[in-house]
Amino acid sequence: MIIQRVVLNSRPGKNGNPVAENFRMEEVSLPDNINEGQVRVRTLYLSVDPYMRCKMNEDTGTDYLAPWQLSQVADGGGIGIIEESKHTHLAKGDFVTSFYWPWQTKAILDGNGLEKVDPQLVDGHLSYFLGAIGMPGLTSLIGVQEKGHISAGSNQTMVVSGAAGACGSLAGQIGRLLGCSRVVGICGTYEKCLFLTSELGFDAAVNYKKGNVAEQLRESCPAGVDVYFDNVGGDISDTVISQMNQNSHIILCGQISQYNKDVPYPPPLSPAVEAIQKERNITRERFTVLNYRDKFQPGLLQLSQWFKEGKLKIKESVINGLENMG
C-alpha cells in the first residue's frame, strides 16, 4: 500500500524563522500485514502547535521532547480511525489519539501507545480532541488550576497573552469560570480583539501592535493584575509583570516570542523585571502539563461538560490536505 507522509527536509537553525520548505512530502510503501498488538490507522486530523518549533532544532532544549530527525517522518498530536486491529482492546472503527502520531495518511502503530476516544465527549467534533478537549485544553485548565491560585469572589484580574490562540482563548474563559472577576486578553489584530470581547466574554482586549501596550493595560486593569497566563514572553510579558500586584501569580505556559531565538527555556527575565518579581513576591514557575497526567481524565470530562453546557466556546483553524502541514 502506497501512502503519503511529511518528513523534515531541513532545519531553520536555532536562530531563524521556519519556512514551508523545511518539510517535504514523499510516498512510501506500508506493509500489507500487521503484527500482534498493532493496528492500522487512517489519519483524520493532525495538530500544529508552537512547541514543534523546538522539535525542528537538533536539540529541543528540553528532556521531554525529542527532536525530529532529517528525512524522517514528523510527528505530533493526531487522531484517526482504526482500519485493522490485532490489539486486544482496540477494534476496527475505534477512534484513537496519540501525542506521537506520524504525519502520514495511514500508519501501522503499536496499540499500547494509543488512547481510545469517545466522540460523544465532543459532540462528534473529533478535531476538538486535539484542541479544547485535548492537550491545549488540559494545558489551559490545569495551568490555571495549579498555578493561578484563583479564589472565587476575591475580585481577581487575569491577563492572558496570545489570547486568541488555542491555549489563550480557553485560559481566559476558564479563568472566568473559576472565579476571576475581570479577564483581559492581549493579541495582535483588531479582529482577534473583537473575537475575544464579543464572542469569548473577555472584558477587554489589548492590541499590542497598536498604541502603547502599558497604557492600554493600565486602562483595562485599573486594579492591577493578579493572574497572568503567559504564552509569549519577551517585551509583552515584561510590560504585564510590571503591572502585577503583590503576591500575584504568573502561569508560565509558553514563550512563543522567543522560539526562533537561541535562548534557554524559560528565558530569564531582565534584571529590572526580575527585581519587580522578587519585590512583589510574584510566583513564576515553569508549567509542563505532562507532569499532571493524573489530572487528565477529570480535566477532559470537565472541559467536555463546559463545552456541552455552552460555557466554553471553541474556535479552531482547519486546513485540508497533508501537503499543507509544513
XYZ file of N, CA, C and O in Angstrom, residues 62-139:
312
model
N 14.785 20.598 25.817
C 14.015 20.032 26.928
C 14.221 18.516 26.942
O 14.562 17.921 25.920
N 13.985 17.924 28.103
C 14.194 16.478 28.195
C 12.962 15.682 27.767
O 13.036 14.487 27.529
N 11.792 16.349 27.665
C 10.571 15.594 27.366
C 10.158 15.679 25.899
O 9.160 15.101 25.507
N 10.922 16.412 25.075
C 10.614 16.492 23.640
C 11.826 16.020 22.843
O 12.922 16.567 22.993
N 11.619 15.019 21.994
C 12.715 14.554 21.141
C 12.708 15.347 19.841
O 11.641 15.673 19.309
N 13.883 15.694 19.309
C 13.921 16.437 18.041
C 13.493 15.555 16.870
O 13.670 14.334 16.909
N 12.898 16.189 15.857
C 12.643 15.476 14.613
C 13.978 15.234 13.912
O 14.884 16.073 13.985
N 14.074 14.104 13.227
C 15.312 13.772 12.511
C 15.159 14.098 11.024
O 14.087 13.928 10.450
N 16.234 14.569 10.417
C 16.208 14.912 8.985
C 15.825 13.688 8.151
O 16.273 12.573 8.426
N 14.973 13.925 7.167
C 14.488 12.887 6.239
C 13.639 11.817 6.924
O 13.317 10.797 6.314
N 13.260 12.058 8.176
C 12.370 11.135 8.884
C 10.994 11.794 9.043
O 10.878 13.018 9.065
N 9.969 10.963 9.187
C 8.607 11.483 9.298
C 8.466 12.322 10.581
O 9.003 11.966 11.626
N 7.773 13.453 10.454
C 7.491 14.296 11.620
C 6.301 13.701 12.378
O 5.560 12.871 11.845
N 6.128 14.131 13.647
C 5.005 13.607 14.412
C 4.500 14.660 15.396
O 5.129 15.683 15.613
N 3.317 14.367 15.980
C 2.719 15.275 16.959
C 1.342 14.758 17.323
O 1.022 13.592 17.086
N 0.525 15.628 17.889
C -0.832 15.221 18.251
C -1.616 14.816 17.008
O -1.611 15.534 16.004
N -2.281 13.657 17.074
C -3.060 13.205 15.925
C -4.242 12.365 16.356
O -4.290 11.850 17.473
N -5.197 12.258 15.467
C -6.363 11.408 15.731
C -6.728 10.683 14.435
O -6.568 11.223 13.338
N -7.179 9.431 14.588
C -7.533 8.665 13.395
C -8.502 7.554 13.728
O -8.945 7.395 14.865
N -8.813 6.778 12.701
C -9.755 5.665 12.854
C -9.034 4.359 12.539
O -8.207 4.301 11.614
N -9.325 3.333 13.316
C -8.668 2.037 13.119
C -9.323 1.295 11.953
O -10.537 1.127 11.911
N -8.480 0.875 10.995
C -8.982 0.118 9.833
C -8.764 -1.388 10.011
O -9.462 -2.191 9.416
N -7.750 -1.739 10.809
C -7.483 -3.161 11.074
C -6.782 -3.255 12.417
O -5.949 -2.403 12.735
N -7.159 -4.246 13.235
C -6.581 -4.336 14.570
C -6.160 -5.752 14.931
O -6.871 -6.713 14.660
N -4.968 -5.856 15.547
C -4.551 -7.108 16.185
C -4.204 -6.800 17.648
O -3.274 -7.361 18.216
N -4.948 -5.851 18.210
C -4.760 -5.464 19.609
C -6.014 -5.861 20.384
O -7.136 -5.628 19.926
N -5.825 -6.437 21.574
C -6.970 -6.989 22.309
C -8.013 -5.944 22.696
O -9.190 -6.253 22.763
N -7.584 -4.696 22.963
C -8.543 -3.699 23.465
C -8.982 -2.674 22.415
O -9.689 -1.729 22.742
N -8.526 -2.852 21.188
C -8.888 -1.886 20.138
C -9.508 -2.625 18.956
O -9.002 -3.682 18.542
N -10.590 -2.064 18.423
C -11.299 -2.739 17.325
C -11.379 -1.838 16.101
O -11.249 -0.608 16.200
N -11.639 -2.472 14.958
C -11.857 -1.718 13.723
C -13.004 -0.725 13.953
O -14.026 -1.075 14.556
N -12.803 0.527 13.497
C -13.844 1.540 13.677
C -13.657 2.406 14.914
O -14.320 3.432 15.059
N -12.764 1.997 15.832
C -12.492 2.827 17.014
C -11.737 4.093 16.598
O -10.881 4.059 15.703
N -12.036 5.191 17.288
C -11.271 6.424 17.100
C -10.187 6.471 18.173
O -10.466 6.241 19.358
N -8.969 6.762 17.749
C -7.843 6.762 18.690
C -6.987 8.016 18.499
O -6.989 8.638 17.427
N -6.259 8.352 19.563
C -5.403 9.544 19.502
C -4.049 9.238 20.128
O -3.909 8.279 20.896
N -3.059 10.051 19.772
C -1.718 9.916 20.334
C -1.001 11.258 20.219
O -1.289 12.058 19.318
N -0.068 11.485 21.123
C 0.765 12.701 21.107
C 1.925 12.524 20.121
O 2.618 13.469 19.790
N 2.127 11.279 19.659
C 3.267 10.965 18.764
C 2.769 10.376 17.445
O 3.286 9.394 16.950
N 1.737 10.987 16.896
C 1.125 10.466 15.668
C 1.977 10.888 14.463
O 2.266 12.061 14.283
N 2.374 9.932 13.617
C 3.193 10.307 12.457
C 2.389 11.097 11.413
O 1.205 10.831 11.221
N 3.047 12.051 10.781
C 2.396 12.874 9.753
C 2.315 12.076 8.459
O 3.056 12.314 7.515
N 1.412 11.124 8.411
C 1.213 10.348 7.188
C -0.250 9.941 7.062
O -0.983 9.932 8.042
N -0.662 9.630 5.829
C -2.082 9.386 5.560
C -2.596 8.142 6.268
O -3.717 8.116 6.762
N -1.760 7.094 6.326
C -2.102 5.883 7.068
C -0.838 5.429 7.792
O 0.275 5.753 7.374
N -1.022 4.656 8.873
C 0.150 4.205 9.630
C -0.151 2.900 10.335
O -1.308 2.569 10.605
N 0.915 2.151 10.616
C 0.813 0.964 11.468
C 1.433 1.350 12.804
O 2.601 1.743 12.873
N 0.634 1.292 13.866
C 1.082 1.776 15.172
C 0.920 0.706 16.238
O 0.092 -0.195 16.113
N 1.713 0.837 17.287
C 1.587 -0.033 18.453
C 0.331 0.385 19.216
O 0.222 1.530 19.653
N -0.613 -0.532 19.361
C -1.883 -0.201 20.013
C -1.729 0.302 21.444
O -2.546 1.082 21.928
N -0.650 -0.121 22.133
C -0.451 0.305 23.518
C -0.132 1.794 23.630
O -0.288 2.383 24.697
N 0.304 2.394 22.519
C 0.649 3.826 22.553
C -0.528 4.716 22.172
O -0.371 5.931 22.034
N -1.704 4.102 21.997
C -2.870 4.867 21.549
C -3.924 4.949 22.642
O -4.032 4.064 23.491
N -4.690 6.011 22.600
C -5.785 6.159 23.552
C -7.095 6.230 22.779
O -7.232 6.998 21.830
N -8.034 5.403 23.192
C -9.349 5.390 22.539
C -10.141 6.606 23.009
O -10.087 6.968 24.193
N -10.841 7.258 22.107
C -11.635 8.436 22.494
C -13.108 8.223 22.139
O -13.440 7.495 21.212
N -13.959 8.898 22.894
C -15.404 8.771 22.720
C -15.944 10.017 22.014
O -15.939 11.102 22.590
N -16.410 9.884 20.760
C -16.889 11.047 20.001
C -18.005 11.824 20.706
O -18.191 13.015 20.452
N -18.727 11.158 21.617
C -19.822 11.843 22.322
C -19.303 12.973 23.214
O -20.013 13.948 23.462
N -18.063 12.830 23.704
C -17.489 13.871 24.569
C -17.380 15.211 23.842
O -17.377 16.275 24.458
N -17.254 15.151 22.508
C -17.047 16.369 21.716
C -18.199 16.607 20.734
O -18.040 17.348 19.761
N -19.334 15.953 20.994
C -20.490 16.041 20.092
C -20.101 15.774 18.635
O -20.581 16.437 17.712
N -19.190 14.829 18.454
C -18.805 14.433 17.096
C -17.719 15.274 16.445
O -17.239 14.937 15.371
N -17.296 16.383 17.095
C -16.213 17.222 16.541
C -14.871 16.589 16.902
O -14.198 17.030 17.841
N -14.454 15.572 16.154
C -13.262 14.808 16.527
C -12.003 15.668 16.671
O -11.149 15.392 17.509
N -11.905 16.720 15.871
C -10.700 17.561 15.935
C -10.543 18.240 17.296
O -9.439 18.623 17.685
N -11.653 18.371 18.047
C -11.568 19.007 19.370
C -10.679 18.206 20.325
O -10.164 18.753 21.294
N -10.508 16.901 20.039
C -9.620 16.088 20.878
C -8.156 16.524 20.733
O -7.308 16.135 21.526
N -7.861 17.307 19.702
C -6.502 17.841 19.533
C -6.434 19.291 20.008
O -5.383 19.917 19.951
N -7.573 19.822 20.454
C -7.615 21.228 20.863
C -8.225 21.389 22.235
O -7.647 21.016 23.252
N -9.448 21.926 22.252
C -10.083 22.292 23.518
C -10.345 21.114 24.443
O -10.302 21.252 25.662
N -10.629 19.921 23.872
C -10.882 18.746 24.711
C -9.678 17.804 24.555
O -9.802 16.588 24.449
N -8.484 18.401 24.486
C -7.243 17.641 24.326
C -6.109 18.350 25.033
O -6.326 19.041 26.028
N -4.901 18.205 24.492
C -3.714 18.744 25.168
C -3.778 20.263 25.412
O -3.507 20.716 26.527
N -4.142 21.096 24.407
C -4.228 22.542 24.686
C -5.257 22.879 25.761
O -5.013 23.734 26.613
N -6.398 22.175 25.738
C -7.427 22.413 26.750
C -6.943 22.041 28.140
O -7.141 22.782 29.113
N -6.283 20.876 28.234
C -5.740 20.438 29.525
C -4.653 21.395 30.009
O -4.559 21.694 31.201
N -3.828 21.878 29.088
C -2.770 22.832 29.452
C -3.387 24.082 30.072
O -2.917 24.582 31.101
